Coordinates of C-alpha atoms in Angstrom, one line a residue:
Chain A
M1 CA 0.5 -55.6 20.3
A2 CA 2.3 -54.4 23.2
N3 CA 4.7 -52.0 22.6
E4 CA 7.7 -52.7 25.0
K5 CA 10.3 -50.7 24.9
T6 CA 13.9 -51.0 26.3
V7 CA 16.7 -48.3 26.6
I8 CA 19.8 -50.0 25.2
M9 CA 22.3 -47.2 25.3
D10 CA 21.6 -44.1 27.9
N11 CA 23.0 -40.5 27.6
S12 CA 26.4 -41.1 29.0
G13 CA 26.8 -44.1 26.6
I14 CA 25.7 -41.8 23.6
K15 CA 28.3 -39.4 24.6
R16 CA 31.3 -41.9 25.1
A17 CA 30.1 -43.2 21.9
I18 CA 30.2 -39.9 20.0
T19 CA 33.6 -39.1 21.5
R20 CA 35.0 -42.2 20.3
I21 CA 33.7 -41.6 16.8
S22 CA 35.0 -38.1 16.8
H23 CA 38.6 -39.2 17.7
E24 CA 38.4 -42.0 14.7
I25 CA 37.1 -39.5 12.4
L26 CA 40.1 -37.4 13.3
E27 CA 42.6 -40.3 13.0
R28 CA 41.3 -41.3 9.9
N29 CA 41.4 -38.2 8.1
K30 CA 44.7 -36.9 9.9
G31 CA 42.6 -33.8 11.4
L32 CA 39.9 -31.9 10.0
T33 CA 41.7 -30.5 6.8
D34 CA 39.1 -30.4 4.2
V35 CA 36.7 -32.5 6.3
V36 CA 32.9 -31.7 6.4
L37 CA 30.3 -33.0 8.5
I38 CA 26.9 -33.6 6.6
G39 CA 23.9 -34.9 9.0
I40 CA 21.2 -36.4 7.6
R41 CA 17.8 -34.8 9.0
S42 CA 16.1 -35.3 11.2
G43 CA 18.4 -37.4 14.1
G44 CA 21.8 -37.5 12.0
A45 CA 21.8 -33.8 11.5
F46 CA 21.7 -33.3 15.8
L47 CA 24.4 -35.7 16.0
A48 CA 26.6 -34.1 13.2
E49 CA 26.4 -31.1 15.3
E50 CA 27.6 -33.1 18.2
I51 CA 30.3 -34.6 16.4
G52 CA 31.2 -30.9 15.1
R53 CA 31.6 -29.6 19.1
V54 CA 33.5 -32.7 20.0
T55 CA 35.9 -32.6 17.4
E56 CA 36.5 -28.9 17.8
V57 CA 37.4 -29.2 21.6
I58 CA 39.8 -32.1 20.4
E59 CA 41.3 -30.1 17.3
G60 CA 40.9 -26.7 18.6
V61 CA 39.4 -26.1 14.9
K62 CA 35.7 -26.1 13.7
A63 CA 35.0 -28.4 10.4
P64 CA 31.9 -26.9 8.8
V65 CA 28.5 -28.8 9.5
G66 CA 25.8 -29.2 6.9
A67 CA 22.2 -30.9 7.2
V68 CA 20.9 -32.8 4.1
D69 CA 17.1 -33.5 3.9
I70 CA 16.7 -37.0 1.8
T71 CA 12.9 -36.7 1.2
L72 CA 13.3 -35.6 -2.7
Y73 CA 15.9 -38.6 -3.2
R74 CA 13.9 -41.3 -1.8
D75 CA 13.5 -44.6 -4.0
D76 CA 10.1 -45.3 -2.6
V77 CA 8.8 -42.3 -4.8
S78 CA 6.8 -43.6 -7.5
G79 CA 3.8 -45.2 -5.3
Q80 CA 4.4 -43.3 -1.9
L81 CA 5.7 -39.8 -1.9
P82 CA 5.2 -38.7 1.6
H83 CA 2.4 -36.1 2.5
Q84 CA 4.7 -34.3 4.9
A85 CA 6.5 -31.3 4.1
V86 CA 10.2 -31.5 2.7
G87 CA 12.6 -30.4 5.2
K88 CA 15.5 -28.1 4.2
T89 CA 18.7 -28.7 3.0
A90 CA 21.3 -26.7 4.7
I91 CA 24.8 -26.7 3.1
P92 CA 26.0 -23.4 2.6
F93 CA 29.6 -24.6 1.3
S94 CA 30.8 -26.1 -1.7
L95 CA 31.5 -30.0 -1.5
E96 CA 33.9 -30.2 -4.3
G97 CA 37.4 -32.0 -3.1
K98 CA 36.0 -32.4 0.3
R99 CA 36.2 -35.1 2.8
V100 CA 32.5 -35.3 3.5
V101 CA 31.6 -37.3 6.9
L102 CA 27.9 -38.1 6.4
V103 CA 26.1 -38.7 10.0
D104 CA 23.0 -40.7 10.6
D105 CA 21.6 -41.7 13.9
V106 CA 20.3 -45.2 12.7
L107 CA 21.7 -47.4 9.8
Y108 CA 19.3 -50.1 8.8
T109 CA 18.5 -51.0 5.2
G110 CA 21.0 -48.6 3.7
R111 CA 18.4 -46.7 1.1
T112 CA 18.6 -43.5 3.2
I113 CA 22.0 -43.5 2.9
R114 CA 21.8 -44.3 -0.7
A115 CA 19.6 -41.4 -1.4
A116 CA 21.9 -39.2 0.6
M117 CA 25.2 -40.1 -1.2
D118 CA 22.9 -39.2 -4.5
A119 CA 22.2 -35.8 -2.9
M120 CA 26.0 -35.0 -1.9
M121 CA 26.9 -35.8 -5.7
D122 CA 24.5 -32.7 -6.6
H123 CA 26.6 -30.6 -4.4
G124 CA 29.9 -31.0 -5.9
R125 CA 32.4 -33.9 -6.2
P126 CA 33.7 -35.1 -2.9
A127 CA 37.4 -36.4 -2.7
C128 CA 35.5 -39.2 -0.4
I129 CA 32.6 -39.7 1.8
Q130 CA 32.7 -41.7 5.1
L131 CA 30.0 -42.8 7.0
A132 CA 29.2 -42.4 10.8
V133 CA 26.3 -44.1 12.5
L134 CA 25.4 -44.0 16.1
I135 CA 23.5 -47.7 15.8
D136 CA 24.0 -50.0 13.1
R137 CA 20.8 -52.6 13.4
G138 CA 21.8 -54.7 10.4
H139 CA 19.4 -55.9 7.5
R140 CA 20.9 -53.8 4.7
E141 CA 19.3 -54.4 1.6
L142 CA 22.0 -52.2 -0.6
P143 CA 26.1 -52.9 -0.3
I144 CA 26.8 -50.0 2.2
R145 CA 28.5 -50.2 5.2
A146 CA 29.5 -47.7 8.1
D147 CA 32.9 -46.4 8.6
F148 CA 32.5 -45.3 12.2
V149 CA 29.7 -47.0 14.5
G150 CA 28.7 -46.1 18.1
R151 CA 27.3 -49.5 18.7
N152 CA 26.2 -52.7 16.4
V153 CA 22.8 -54.0 17.9
P154 CA 21.4 -57.1 16.2
T155 CA 17.6 -56.7 15.9
S156 CA 14.5 -58.3 14.4
I157 CA 12.8 -56.6 11.4
K158 CA 9.6 -56.3 13.5
E159 CA 11.5 -54.0 16.1
N160 CA 12.4 -50.8 16.0
V161 CA 15.2 -48.6 16.8
A162 CA 15.2 -45.0 17.8
V163 CA 17.3 -42.2 18.8
R164 CA 15.4 -39.7 21.4
F165 CA 16.2 -36.0 21.4
D166 CA 15.3 -33.4 24.0
D167 CA 14.0 -30.0 23.0
E168 CA 17.5 -28.8 22.4
N169 CA 18.2 -31.3 20.0
L170 CA 20.9 -33.3 22.5
P171 CA 20.6 -36.9 22.4
I172 CA 19.0 -38.3 25.6
E173 CA 18.6 -42.1 25.0
V174 CA 18.6 -45.4 22.3
V175 CA 15.2 -47.1 22.7
L176 CA 14.2 -50.7 21.1
E177 CA 10.7 -50.9 20.6
K178 CA 9.2 -54.3 20.1
Chain B
M1 CA 2.4 -31.4 10.7
A2 CA -0.5 -31.5 8.4
E3 CA -0.5 -33.4 5.8
F4 CA -1.8 -32.9 1.8
K5 CA -4.2 -35.5 0.9
H6 CA -5.8 -33.6 -2.2
K7 CA -5.6 -35.1 -5.7
D8 CA -6.1 -31.7 -7.3
I9 CA -5.2 -27.9 -6.8
I10 CA -7.9 -26.0 -7.8
A11 CA -8.7 -23.2 -5.8
L12 CA -7.2 -22.1 -2.3
R13 CA -11.0 -21.8 -1.5
D14 CA -10.7 -25.5 -1.2
L15 CA -7.6 -25.5 1.1
T16 CA -6.9 -24.9 4.9
K17 CA -4.8 -22.9 6.7
E18 CA -2.6 -26.0 7.5
E19 CA -2.5 -27.0 4.1
M20 CA -1.4 -23.9 2.9
E21 CA 1.2 -23.4 5.7
L22 CA 2.6 -27.1 4.6
L23 CA 2.9 -25.8 0.6
L24 CA 4.5 -22.9 1.5
S25 CA 7.3 -25.0 4.1
T26 CA 8.0 -27.3 1.4
A27 CA 8.5 -24.3 -1.3
E28 CA 10.9 -23.1 0.9
S29 CA 12.9 -26.2 1.0
M30 CA 12.4 -26.2 -2.6
R31 CA 14.4 -23.1 -3.2
E32 CA 17.7 -24.5 -2.0
I33 CA 17.6 -26.6 -5.1
N34 CA 17.1 -23.4 -7.6
S35 CA 20.2 -22.3 -5.7
R36 CA 22.5 -25.0 -6.6
D37 CA 25.0 -25.6 -9.6
I38 CA 22.8 -28.8 -10.6
K39 CA 19.3 -27.3 -10.0
K40 CA 17.6 -31.1 -10.2
V41 CA 16.4 -33.9 -8.0
P42 CA 15.1 -37.4 -8.9
T43 CA 11.8 -36.8 -7.0
L44 CA 9.0 -37.2 -10.0
R45 CA 11.5 -39.2 -12.4
G46 CA 8.9 -41.2 -14.5
K47 CA 6.0 -38.7 -14.0
T48 CA 4.4 -37.2 -16.7
I49 CA 3.1 -33.6 -16.8
I50 CA 1.1 -32.1 -19.4
N51 CA 0.8 -28.2 -19.4
L52 CA -2.4 -27.6 -21.2
F53 CA -2.6 -23.5 -21.5
Y54 CA -5.9 -22.5 -23.4
E55 CA -4.8 -19.0 -22.9
A56 CA -1.8 -17.2 -23.3
S57 CA 0.6 -17.3 -20.6
T58 CA 4.5 -17.1 -20.8
R59 CA 5.9 -16.7 -17.2
T60 CA 3.1 -19.2 -15.5
R61 CA 3.7 -22.0 -18.4
T62 CA 7.5 -21.5 -18.3
S63 CA 7.5 -21.5 -14.4
F64 CA 5.4 -24.7 -13.9
E65 CA 8.0 -26.3 -16.7
I66 CA 10.8 -25.3 -15.1
A67 CA 9.1 -26.6 -11.6
G68 CA 8.2 -29.9 -13.3
K69 CA 12.0 -30.4 -14.9
R70 CA 13.7 -29.3 -11.7
L71 CA 11.8 -32.4 -10.2
S72 CA 12.8 -34.7 -13.0
A73 CA 9.3 -35.0 -14.4
D74 CA 8.7 -35.2 -18.1
T75 CA 7.0 -32.0 -19.0
V76 CA 5.0 -31.8 -22.3
N77 CA 3.1 -28.1 -23.2
I78 CA 0.4 -28.2 -25.3
A79 CA -1.0 -24.7 -27.0
P80 CA -4.4 -24.2 -28.2
S81 CA -3.1 -22.8 -31.5
N82 CA -1.7 -26.1 -32.2
S83 CA -4.0 -28.4 -30.4
S84 CA -7.3 -30.0 -31.3
A85 CA -9.4 -27.4 -29.7
T86 CA -8.9 -25.4 -33.1
K87 CA -10.4 -28.1 -34.8
G88 CA -13.5 -28.1 -32.6
E89 CA -12.4 -30.7 -30.1
T90 CA -14.6 -30.4 -26.8
L91 CA -12.7 -30.2 -23.2
A92 CA -14.5 -33.5 -22.5
D93 CA -13.1 -35.3 -25.7
T94 CA -9.3 -33.7 -24.9
A95 CA -9.5 -34.9 -21.7
L96 CA -10.3 -38.6 -22.4
N97 CA -7.7 -38.8 -25.0
L98 CA -5.2 -37.3 -22.7
L99 CA -6.3 -39.5 -20.1
A100 CA -5.5 -42.5 -22.6
M101 CA -1.8 -41.5 -22.5
K102 CA -1.8 -41.7 -18.6
P103 CA -0.4 -38.5 -17.4
D104 CA 0.3 -38.1 -13.8
I105 CA -0.5 -34.5 -13.7
I106 CA -2.3 -31.8 -16.0
V107 CA -1.6 -28.2 -15.5
M108 CA -4.3 -26.2 -17.1
R109 CA -5.0 -22.7 -18.0
H110 CA -8.4 -22.3 -19.3
A111 CA -11.0 -19.3 -19.9
V112 CA -14.1 -20.9 -18.3
S113 CA -14.1 -20.6 -14.4
G114 CA -14.5 -23.9 -12.9
S115 CA -13.3 -26.2 -15.9
H116 CA -11.0 -27.7 -13.8
Y117 CA -13.6 -28.9 -11.6
F118 CA -15.1 -30.5 -14.5
L119 CA -11.7 -32.1 -16.1
S120 CA -10.9 -33.7 -12.7
A121 CA -14.4 -35.5 -12.7
K122 CA -13.4 -36.5 -15.9
M123 CA -9.7 -37.9 -15.1
P124 CA -10.0 -39.9 -11.7
G125 CA -6.3 -41.1 -11.9
C126 CA -4.7 -37.7 -12.7
S127 CA -4.3 -34.8 -10.6
I128 CA -5.1 -31.3 -11.9
I129 CA -3.4 -28.3 -11.0
N130 CA -5.1 -24.9 -11.8
A131 CA -3.0 -22.4 -13.7
G132 CA -5.7 -20.2 -13.6
D133 CA -9.5 -20.4 -14.7
G134 CA -11.6 -17.4 -16.0
T135 CA -12.1 -15.0 -13.5
H136 CA -12.3 -17.7 -10.8
E137 CA -8.8 -18.5 -9.3
H138 CA -5.2 -18.8 -10.0
P139 CA -3.8 -20.8 -6.9
S140 CA -0.1 -21.1 -7.7
Q141 CA 0.0 -17.0 -7.9
G142 CA -1.8 -16.7 -4.6
L143 CA 0.8 -19.1 -2.9
L144 CA 3.7 -17.0 -4.5
D145 CA 2.3 -14.0 -3.5
M146 CA 2.0 -15.2 0.3
L147 CA 5.3 -16.6 -0.1
T148 CA 7.0 -13.5 -1.2
I149 CA 5.2 -11.6 1.8
K150 CA 6.1 -14.0 4.1
D151 CA 9.9 -13.7 3.2
R152 CA 9.6 -9.9 3.7
F153 CA 7.7 -9.9 6.8
G154 CA 8.3 -13.4 8.6
R155 CA 4.5 -13.9 8.6
L156 CA 1.0 -13.2 7.3
D157 CA -1.2 -12.6 9.8
G158 CA -1.8 -9.0 11.3
L159 CA -0.9 -7.2 7.9
K160 CA -2.7 -4.8 6.2
V161 CA -2.8 -6.0 2.2
A162 CA -4.2 -3.5 -0.6
I163 CA -5.5 -5.0 -3.7
V164 CA -6.0 -2.6 -6.4
G165 CA -7.3 -2.4 -9.9
D166 CA -9.4 -4.5 -11.9
I167 CA -10.7 -6.8 -8.9
T168 CA -14.0 -8.2 -11.2
H169 CA -11.8 -9.8 -13.8
S170 CA -9.2 -10.9 -11.7
R171 CA -8.4 -14.6 -10.6
V172 CA -5.1 -13.5 -8.8
A173 CA -7.3 -11.4 -6.5
R174 CA -9.7 -14.1 -5.7
S175 CA -6.8 -16.4 -4.9
D176 CA -4.8 -13.9 -3.0
I177 CA -8.4 -12.8 -0.8
Q178 CA -8.7 -16.5 -0.1
G179 CA -5.5 -17.1 0.7
L180 CA -4.4 -14.1 2.6
T181 CA -7.7 -13.9 4.7
K182 CA -7.3 -17.5 6.1
M183 CA -3.6 -16.5 7.2
G184 CA -5.1 -13.7 9.0
S185 CA -4.0 -10.8 6.9
S186 CA -6.8 -8.0 6.3
V187 CA -7.3 -7.3 2.7
Y188 CA -8.5 -3.9 1.5
L189 CA -9.7 -3.8 -2.2
A190 CA -9.9 -0.7 -4.4
G191 CA -10.7 -0.1 -7.9
P192 CA -13.1 1.7 -10.3
P193 CA -16.8 0.8 -9.3
T194 CA -17.1 -0.6 -12.8
M195 CA -14.3 -3.3 -11.7
M196 CA -15.6 -4.1 -8.5
P197 CA -17.7 -7.1 -8.2
P198 CA -21.0 -6.9 -6.2
G199 CA -20.5 -8.8 -2.7
A200 CA -16.6 -8.2 -2.8
E201 CA -17.0 -7.7 0.9
R202 CA -18.4 -11.2 1.6
L203 CA -15.3 -13.0 0.2
G204 CA -13.7 -13.2 3.8
N205 CA -12.1 -10.5 5.9
V206 CA -12.0 -7.9 3.3
T207 CA -12.8 -4.3 3.2
V208 CA -14.2 -2.4 0.0
C209 CA -12.6 1.0 -0.3
A210 CA -14.2 3.9 -2.1
T211 CA -10.7 5.4 -3.3
M212 CA -7.6 3.9 -3.5
R213 CA -6.0 6.3 -0.8
E214 CA -8.1 4.5 1.7
A215 CA -6.8 1.1 0.7
V216 CA -3.1 2.1 0.2
Q217 CA -3.0 4.2 3.9
D218 CA -0.8 2.6 6.1
A219 CA -0.6 -0.7 4.3
D220 CA 2.2 -3.3 4.7
V221 CA 1.8 -4.7 1.2
V222 CA 0.2 -3.1 -1.9
I223 CA -0.5 -5.7 -4.8
M224 CA -1.3 -3.9 -8.4
L225 CA -3.5 -6.0 -10.9
R226 CA -3.1 -5.6 -14.3
I227 CA -6.1 -4.0 -16.4
Q228 CA -6.9 -6.8 -18.2
Q229 CA -8.2 -5.5 -21.7
E230 CA -8.6 -8.9 -23.3
R231 CA -11.2 -9.6 -20.9
Q232 CA -13.3 -6.8 -20.3
G233 CA -15.4 -4.7 -22.4
K234 CA -14.5 -1.0 -23.9
T235 CA -17.0 0.8 -21.3
L236 CA -15.4 -0.2 -18.2
M237 CA -12.9 3.0 -18.2
P238 CA -12.5 5.9 -19.9
N239 CA -8.9 5.8 -20.8
A240 CA -5.7 4.3 -19.5
R241 CA -4.6 8.1 -18.3
E242 CA -7.6 8.3 -16.6
Y243 CA -7.5 5.0 -14.8
S244 CA -3.9 5.6 -14.1
R245 CA -4.6 9.1 -12.4
Y246 CA -6.8 7.5 -9.9
F247 CA -6.2 4.2 -9.6
G248 CA -2.2 4.1 -10.7
L249 CA 0.5 3.5 -8.2
N250 CA 3.0 6.3 -8.0
P251 CA 5.7 7.5 -5.9
L252 CA 3.3 9.8 -4.2
N253 CA 0.6 7.7 -3.3
L254 CA 2.9 4.8 -2.5
K255 CA 4.0 7.5 0.5
L256 CA 0.9 6.9 2.0
A257 CA 1.6 3.0 3.0
K258 CA 3.8 2.3 5.5
P259 CA 7.5 3.3 5.1
D260 CA 8.7 0.1 4.5
A261 CA 5.8 -1.3 2.5
M262 CA 6.4 -3.9 -0.3
V263 CA 4.9 -3.6 -3.8
M264 CA 3.7 -6.4 -6.2
H265 CA 2.4 -7.1 -9.4
P266 CA 1.2 -10.7 -11.1
G267 CA 2.5 -9.4 -14.4
P268 CA 2.7 -8.7 -17.1
I269 CA 2.6 -5.0 -16.2
N270 CA 1.1 -2.2 -18.2
R271 CA 3.8 0.4 -17.3
G272 CA 2.6 3.9 -16.8
V273 CA -0.9 2.5 -16.3
E274 CA -1.4 0.7 -13.0
M275 CA 2.1 1.3 -12.0
S276 CA 4.8 4.0 -12.8
S277 CA 8.1 2.8 -14.2
Y278 CA 9.6 4.5 -11.0
V279 CA 7.8 2.0 -8.7
V280 CA 8.0 -0.8 -10.9
D281 CA 12.1 -0.5 -11.0
G282 CA 12.0 1.0 -7.2
S283 CA 13.4 -0.6 -3.9
Q284 CA 10.0 -1.4 -2.8
S285 CA 9.4 -3.5 -5.7
H286 CA 9.2 -7.1 -5.1
I287 CA 8.1 -7.8 -8.6
L288 CA 11.2 -10.1 -9.9
K289 CA 11.2 -11.9 -6.4
Q290 CA 7.5 -13.3 -7.3
V291 CA 8.6 -14.6 -10.5
E292 CA 11.7 -16.4 -8.2
N293 CA 9.4 -18.0 -5.6
G294 CA 7.0 -19.1 -8.5
V295 CA 9.1 -21.6 -9.3
A296 CA 9.9 -22.6 -5.8
V297 CA 5.9 -22.5 -5.2
R298 CA 4.9 -24.5 -8.1
M299 CA 7.6 -27.4 -7.6
A300 CA 5.8 -27.9 -3.9
M301 CA 2.5 -27.9 -5.6
L302 CA 3.7 -30.3 -8.1
Y303 CA 5.4 -32.8 -5.3
H304 CA 2.2 -32.7 -2.8
V305 CA -0.3 -33.6 -5.1
C306 CA 1.9 -36.7 -6.0
G307 CA 1.9 -37.9 -2.3
G308 CA 0.9 -41.3 -1.4
E309 CA -2.7 -42.2 -1.0
L310 CA -5.5 -40.0 -1.3
E311 CA -8.6 -39.7 1.1

């Protein structure tokens, strides 16, 4: 099968999308009071750092940024636990009463988000959880929707959408693989 | 990174450097769970783990039980005093009976070296984890020792590690030697000649020392072993006081090691025999850190043997 790759969002497109998402997060939460950004490893964690930087430039205050690895919360555990190492969850602050903004790169079936929300609940009871994603590619299998979306990309199930990052974990581009 | 594709973890001898690195890396991630208010993740929900301990154990059994529970598995403990073994059931029959109850993992401690390989062959669909077999290996202790050393130095290669005591009867020593030498540490063994197995120098990058002084000199890590009075005959040492004089760790001979050297012991400790209380409770002692790391390491072991399709 030919592996056809199309760039559907370039570097400046990603930057603009992140800037808009950052403004929307600030607007919705009326600033950064009690807001914490939690990225889902690995891509979402890098994007959460980016959103953290951009919102800091706009508001002049820095929201706490954490990262969550959802491997241990996956729902496909019984048959197919992955062989790979479990990544580190780094949430060095309590989520009790916080406005959590979950960040992921690509929203697809929603199962990752479900797992991430379960993980959040084990770290305290947040006041609310919002979801920010760079790409929403559709095909949800759970009743989950994003609050902040970089771009909606209609895809076929056979295709794959990937956000590529450079060595410093900054986003380069979004590619659609057929 | 490497993938873990073994059904069982019976000996560190069977694992590659990459596989051990993977287990240690997962253990580091598991530690985060142990520091939470809610110390539980749903990963092994619906899995059944049987802890089958034919030999006495507090630390290891409790540690495996907590590890299983923190991963949401159902853990069941079977001890020899209330099992059928006292009624004469063979290990093979016990295995077949347990298999009929469809456990996913059996964690076993047994006095016979290599009994886990036997059990594994009898139980194709079930993972076997060795919690100590005779004088063969104790892989979870080996891994937690490696993790504790890695925490302190950030690496395992290029370190001088002294292991002192009853090497012959120590499964901890064998797992430590297998693991540490594969990771690039240099291991120095010391102990009374009656407690030093023939051919010890062939176990890897291992140096057998005539005196404790030689092993501890400039060491980064000193691992003291317990005198296993239940396993050895009466003739291996004259008495505890004489043993302590030649092979016990005290503040004086600890000074021979590097100033920032760490001291470890697999427990339980015979205070005043292999180590003076001053060293056990001293600032260089990492003994309780070892116990803490034990839960994380065992969570990583349980997690990885449950992984996906097997080779």
